PDB file of C-alpha atoms in Angstrom:
ATOM      1  CA  MET S  15     -11.435  -8.319  16.117  1.00 45.00           C
ATOM      2  CA  ASN S  16      -9.267  -9.040  19.148  1.00 47.00           C
ATOM      3  CA  THR S  17      -5.461  -8.914  19.240  1.00 49.00           C
ATOM      4  CA  LEU S  18      -5.060 -12.696  19.500  1.00 49.00           C
ATOM      5  CA  GLN S  19      -7.276 -13.276  16.459  1.00 46.00           C
ATOM      6  CA  SER S  20      -5.432 -10.713  14.309  1.00 46.00           C
ATOM      7  CA  ALA S  21      -2.036 -12.132  15.348  1.00 49.00           C
ATOM      8  CA  VAL S  22      -2.759 -15.408  13.542  1.00 66.00           C
ATOM      9  CA  GLU S  23      -4.245 -13.834  10.427  1.00 82.00           C
ATOM     10  CA  PRO S  24      -1.908 -13.493   7.430  1.00 88.00           C
ATOM     11  CA  GLU S  25      -0.100 -10.323   6.494  1.00 92.00           C
ATOM     12  CA  ILE S  26      -0.936  -8.363   3.362  1.00 92.00           C
ATOM     13  CA  PHE S  27       1.783  -6.898   1.139  1.00 95.00           C
ATOM     14  CA  ILE S  28       0.596  -3.703  -0.532  1.00 95.00           C
ATOM     15  CA  GLN S  29       2.664  -2.491  -3.494  1.00 96.00           C
ATOM     16  CA  ILE S  30       2.596   1.194  -4.393  1.00 96.00           C
ATOM     17  CA  ALA S  31       4.610   2.824  -7.159  1.00 96.00           C
ATOM     18  CA  SER S  32       4.490   6.603  -6.834  1.00 95.00           C
ATOM     19  CA  TYR S  33       5.790   9.102  -9.382  1.00 94.00           C
ATOM     20  CA  ARG S  34       5.940  12.625  -7.957  1.00 93.00           C
ATOM     21  CA  ASP S  35       2.479  12.137  -6.445  1.00 92.00           C
ATOM     22  CA  PRO S  36       1.463  14.491  -3.612  1.00 90.00           C
ATOM     23  CA  GLN S  37      -1.454  12.147  -2.748  1.00 90.00           C
ATOM     24  CA  LEU S  38       0.807   9.249  -1.661  1.00 92.00           C
ATOM     25  CA  GLY S  39       0.783  10.203   2.030  1.00 92.00           C
ATOM     26  CA  GLY S  40      -3.012  10.528   2.011  1.00 89.00           C
ATOM     27  CA  THR S  41      -3.387   7.148   0.292  1.00 91.00           C
ATOM     28  CA  ILE S  42      -1.292   5.445   2.979  1.00 93.00           C
ATOM     29  CA  ARG S  43      -3.144   7.241   5.777  1.00 92.00           C
ATOM     30  CA  SER S  44      -6.448   6.170   4.197  1.00 89.00           C
ATOM     31  CA  LEU S  45      -5.315   2.520   4.042  1.00 90.00           C
ATOM     32  CA  ILE S  46      -4.316   2.556   7.702  1.00 92.00           C
ATOM     33  CA  ALA S  47      -7.493   4.359   8.780  1.00 89.00           C
ATOM     34  CA  GLN S  48      -9.673   1.805   6.945  1.00 87.00           C
ATOM     35  CA  ALA S  49      -7.770  -1.269   8.141  1.00 88.00           C
ATOM     36  CA  SER S  50      -9.387  -3.312  10.909  1.00 87.00           C
ATOM     37  CA  ALA S  51      -5.928  -4.759  11.690  1.00 92.00           C
ATOM     38  CA  PRO S  52      -3.302  -2.271  10.418  1.00 93.00           C
ATOM     39  CA  GLN S  53      -0.509  -4.317  12.008  1.00 95.00           C
ATOM     40  CA  ARG S  54      -1.064  -6.880   9.194  1.00 94.00           C
ATOM     41  CA  LEU S  55      -0.198  -4.322   6.490  1.00 95.00           C
ATOM     42  CA  ARG S  56       3.249  -4.448   4.882  1.00 97.00           C
ATOM     43  CA  LEU S  57       3.660  -1.624   2.372  1.00 97.00           C
ATOM     44  CA  GLY S  58       6.346  -1.715  -0.309  1.00 97.00           C
ATOM     45  CA  LEU S  59       6.833   1.681  -1.902  1.00 97.00           C
ATOM     46  CA  CYS S  60       8.826   2.819  -4.920  1.00 97.00           C
ATOM     47  CA  ILE S  61       8.838   6.589  -4.505  1.00 95.00           C
ATOM     48  CA  GLN S  62      10.100   8.507  -7.515  1.00 95.00           C
ATOM     49  CA  VAL S  63      10.710  12.169  -6.718  1.00 93.00           C
ATOM     50  CA  GLY S  64      12.324  15.193  -8.322  1.00 90.00           C
ATOM     51  CA  GLU S  65      14.795  17.452  -6.587  1.00 84.00           C
ATOM     52  CA  HIS S  66      12.098  19.922  -5.495  1.00 81.00           C
ATOM     53  CA  ASP S  67       9.358  17.368  -4.791  1.00 80.00           C
ATOM     54  CA  HIS S  68      10.516  16.053  -1.432  1.00 63.00           C
ATOM     55  CA  LEU S  69       8.255  18.174   0.774  1.00 75.00           C
ATOM     56  CA  SER S  70       5.095  17.558  -1.234  1.00 75.00           C
ATOM     57  CA  CYS S  71       5.500  13.933  -2.291  1.00 81.00           C
ATOM     58  CA  GLY S  72       8.690  12.490  -0.879  1.00 81.00           C
ATOM     59  CA  LEU S  73       9.537  11.019   2.502  1.00 87.00           C
ATOM     60  CA  PRO S  74       8.223  13.993   4.562  1.00 88.00           C
ATOM     61  CA  SER S  75       4.729  13.414   3.123  1.00 88.00           C
ATOM     62  CA  LEU S  76       4.552   9.889   4.595  1.00 92.00           C
ATOM     63  CA  PRO S  77       2.849   9.090   7.900  1.00 93.00           C
ATOM     64  CA  ALA S  78       4.985   9.359  11.027  1.00 94.00           C
ATOM     65  CA  ALA S  79       5.829   6.138  12.889  1.00 94.00           C
ATOM     66  CA  HIS S  80       3.053   6.600  15.469  1.00 94.00           C
ATOM     67  CA  GLU S  81       0.484   7.039  12.654  1.00 94.00           C
ATOM     68  CA  LEU S  82       1.300   3.620  11.159  1.00 96.00           C
ATOM     69  CA  ARG S  83      -0.534   1.740  13.964  1.00 95.00           C
ATOM     70  CA  GLY S  84       1.721  -1.299  13.489  1.00 96.00           C
ATOM     71  CA  ALA S  85       1.847  -1.258   9.683  1.00 96.00           C
ATOM     72  CA  THR S  86       5.349  -1.354   8.221  1.00 97.00           C
ATOM     73  CA  LEU S  87       6.872   0.483   5.280  1.00 96.00           C
ATOM     74  CA  LYS S  88       9.701  -0.631   3.000  1.00 97.00           C
ATOM     75  CA  ILE S  89      10.837   2.197   0.772  1.00 97.00           C
ATOM     76  CA  ASP S  90      12.782   2.271  -2.479  1.00 97.00           C
ATOM     77  CA  LEU S  91      13.567   5.957  -3.121  1.00 95.00           C
ATOM     78  CA  VAL S  92      14.490   6.842  -6.716  1.00 95.00           C
ATOM     79  CA  THR S  93      15.054  10.172  -8.446  1.00 94.00           C
ATOM     80  CA  ALA S  94      12.404  11.050 -11.018  1.00 93.00           C
ATOM     81  CA  GLU S  95      15.170  11.429 -13.596  1.00 94.00           C
ATOM     82  CA  ALA S  96      16.248   7.806 -13.068  1.00 96.00           C
ATOM     83  CA  SER S  97      12.696   6.459 -13.423  1.00 95.00           C
ATOM     84  CA  ARG S  98      11.990   4.128 -16.320  1.00 96.00           C
ATOM     85  CA  GLY S  99       8.195   4.092 -16.069  1.00 94.00           C
ATOM     86  CA  VAL S 100       5.367   2.652 -14.036  1.00 94.00           C
ATOM     87  CA  CYS S 101       6.005  -1.018 -14.871  1.00 95.00           C
ATOM     88  CA  TRP S 102       9.656  -0.623 -13.893  1.00 97.00           C
ATOM     89  CA  ALA S 103       8.623   1.010 -10.594  1.00 97.00           C
ATOM     90  CA  ARG S 104       6.060  -1.734  -9.891  1.00 96.00           C
ATOM     91  CA  ALA S 105       8.738  -4.372 -10.535  1.00 96.00           C
ATOM     92  CA  ARG S 106      10.938  -2.598  -7.978  1.00 97.00           C
ATOM     93  CA  THR S 107       8.146  -2.762  -5.378  1.00 97.00           C
ATOM     94  CA  GLN S 108       7.920  -6.521  -5.981  1.00 96.00           C
ATOM     95  CA  THR S 109      11.535  -6.889  -4.795  1.00 97.00           C
ATOM     96  CA  LEU S 110      10.344  -5.623  -1.385  1.00 97.00           C
ATOM     97  CA  TRP S 111       7.944  -8.580  -0.968  1.00 96.00           C
ATOM     98  CA  ASN S 112       8.861 -10.827   1.975  1.00 96.00           C
ATOM     99  CA  GLY S 113       6.629 -13.837   1.411  1.00 94.00           C
ATOM    100  CA  GLU S 114       3.345 -12.344   2.641  1.00 94.00           C
ATOM    101  CA  PRO S 115       0.509 -14.640   1.465  1.00 91.00           C
ATOM    102  CA  PHE S 116      -1.611 -11.796   0.061  1.00 90.00           C
ATOM    103  CA  ILE S 117      -0.466  -9.087  -2.344  1.00 91.00           C
ATOM    104  CA  LEU S 118      -2.403  -5.999  -3.328  1.00 90.00           C
ATOM    105  CA  GLN S 119      -1.117  -3.555  -5.954  1.00 91.00           C
ATOM    106  CA  ILE S 120      -2.651  -0.097  -5.842  1.00 91.00           C
ATOM    107  CA  ASP S 121      -1.999   3.351  -7.254  1.00 89.00           C
ATOM    108  CA  SER S 122      -0.522   6.092  -5.094  1.00 90.00           C
ATOM    109  CA  HIS S 123      -3.661   8.223  -5.387  1.00 84.00           C
ATOM    110  CA  MET S 124      -6.588   6.055  -4.340  1.00 77.00           C
ATOM    111  CA  CYS S 125      -8.577   4.877  -1.360  1.00 66.00           C
ATOM    112  CA  LEU S 126     -10.257   1.570  -0.556  1.00 64.00           C
ATOM    113  CA  PRO S 127     -13.582   0.773   1.075  1.00 59.00           C
ATOM    114  CA  ARG S 128     -13.250  -0.726   4.569  1.00 55.00           C
ATOM    115  CA  ALA S 129     -14.382  -4.223   3.565  1.00 50.00           C
ATOM    116  CA  GLY S 130     -12.577  -4.329   0.216  1.00 48.00           C
ATOM    117  CA  ILE S 131      -9.313  -5.904   1.364  1.00 52.00           C
ATOM    118  CA  ARG S 132     -10.999  -8.304   3.791  1.00 52.00           C
ATOM    119  CA  ARG S 133     -13.355  -9.667   1.109  1.00 50.00           C
ATOM    120  CA  SER S 134     -10.447 -10.158  -1.302  1.00 50.00           C
ATOM    121  CA  CYS S 135      -8.391 -12.024   1.300  1.00 52.00           C
ATOM    122  CA  ARG S 136     -11.278 -14.308   2.194  1.00 55.00           C
ATOM    123  CA  ALA S 137     -11.819 -15.149  -1.471  1.00 52.00           C
ATOM    124  CA  GLY S 138      -8.120 -15.889  -2.021  1.00 52.00           C
ATOM    125  CA  PRO S 139      -7.751 -19.225  -0.176  1.00 54.00           C
ATOM    126  CA  ALA S 140     -10.999 -20.581  -1.632  1.00 48.00           C
ATOM    127  CA  ALA S 141      -9.972 -19.620  -5.142  1.00 45.00           C
ATOM    128  CA  GLN S 142      -6.494 -21.071  -4.635  1.00 45.00           C
ATOM    129  CA  THR S 143      -8.021 -24.412  -3.601  1.00 44.00           C
ATOM    130  CA  LEU S 144      -9.512 -24.613  -7.077  1.00 42.00           C
ATOM    131  CA  ARG S 145      -6.364 -23.402  -8.796  1.00 42.00           C
ATOM    132  CA  PRO S 146      -3.123 -22.896  -6.801  1.00 44.00           C
ATOM    133  CA  SER S 147      -1.798 -20.161  -9.104  1.00 44.00           C
ATOM    134  CA  CYS S 148      -4.944 -18.041  -8.702  1.00 43.00           C
ATOM    135  CA  ALA S 149      -4.560 -14.348  -7.961  1.00 47.00           C
ATOM    136  CA  VAL S 150      -7.443 -12.351  -6.555  1.00 47.00           C
ATOM    137  CA  ARG S 151      -8.072  -9.050  -8.309  1.00 48.00           C
ATOM    138  CA  ARG S 152     -10.445  -6.371  -7.113  1.00 49.00           C
ATOM    139  CA  THR S 153     -10.931  -2.950  -8.580  1.00 50.00           C
ATOM    140  CA  PRO S 154     -11.991  -0.504  -5.874  1.00 51.00           C
ATOM    141  CA  SER S 155     -15.077   1.518  -6.628  1.00 49.00           C
ATOM    142  CA  ASN S 156     -14.791   5.234  -7.204  1.00 47.00           C
ATOM    143  CA  CYS S 157     -14.360   7.179  -4.030  1.00 49.00           C
ATOM    144  CA  GLN S 158     -14.195  10.792  -3.062  1.00 50.00           C
ATOM    145  CA  THR S 159     -10.722  12.124  -2.275  1.00 47.00           C
ATOM    146  CA  ILE S 160     -10.498  13.346   1.298  1.00 46.00           C
ATOM    147  CA  SER S 161      -7.668  15.148   2.994  1.00 48.00           C
ATOM    148  CA  ILE S 162      -6.317  13.401   6.079  1.00 47.00           C
ATOM    149  CA  PRO S 163      -3.946  15.790   7.840  1.00 51.00           C
ATOM    150  CA  SER S 164      -0.581  14.483   8.939  1.00 49.00           C
ATOM    151  CA  SER S 165       0.493  14.844  12.546  1.00 50.00           C
ATOM    152  CA  SER S 166       3.128  17.389  11.518  1.00 48.00           C
ATOM    153  CA  GLN S 167       0.508  19.933  10.380  1.00 45.00           C
TER     154      GLN S 167
END
């Protein structure tokens, strides 16, 4: 895919609610590594961390700016003690949405196959022609957890 072609393709808002999860950084790195056009990714994160969690699953665990390859992050940082559950955290990620035409909600400890997002986005407009309120839902297949080292290691 060339730069001109990806510039006109719609952005994808990816919602991730993370509760003290040390796999969050790896999940984001996996998304970016699998993306054919990472500059289209807009990630909204609700990160819930405890006082001693910050190194393993807080902001330092996230990819550095140069690792994002054009993807953007919006972060809502909350103490674990203030958390009111997963649905509450997911609702907070929804407030970070900025009108992107596609929305994908994933867990903070998963990975997606390379073609998974692209197939979902292609199905979206066709499905919405039939019913404007249609939402595309895909459940990623099981995948093996891999460790993708951060640039700070």
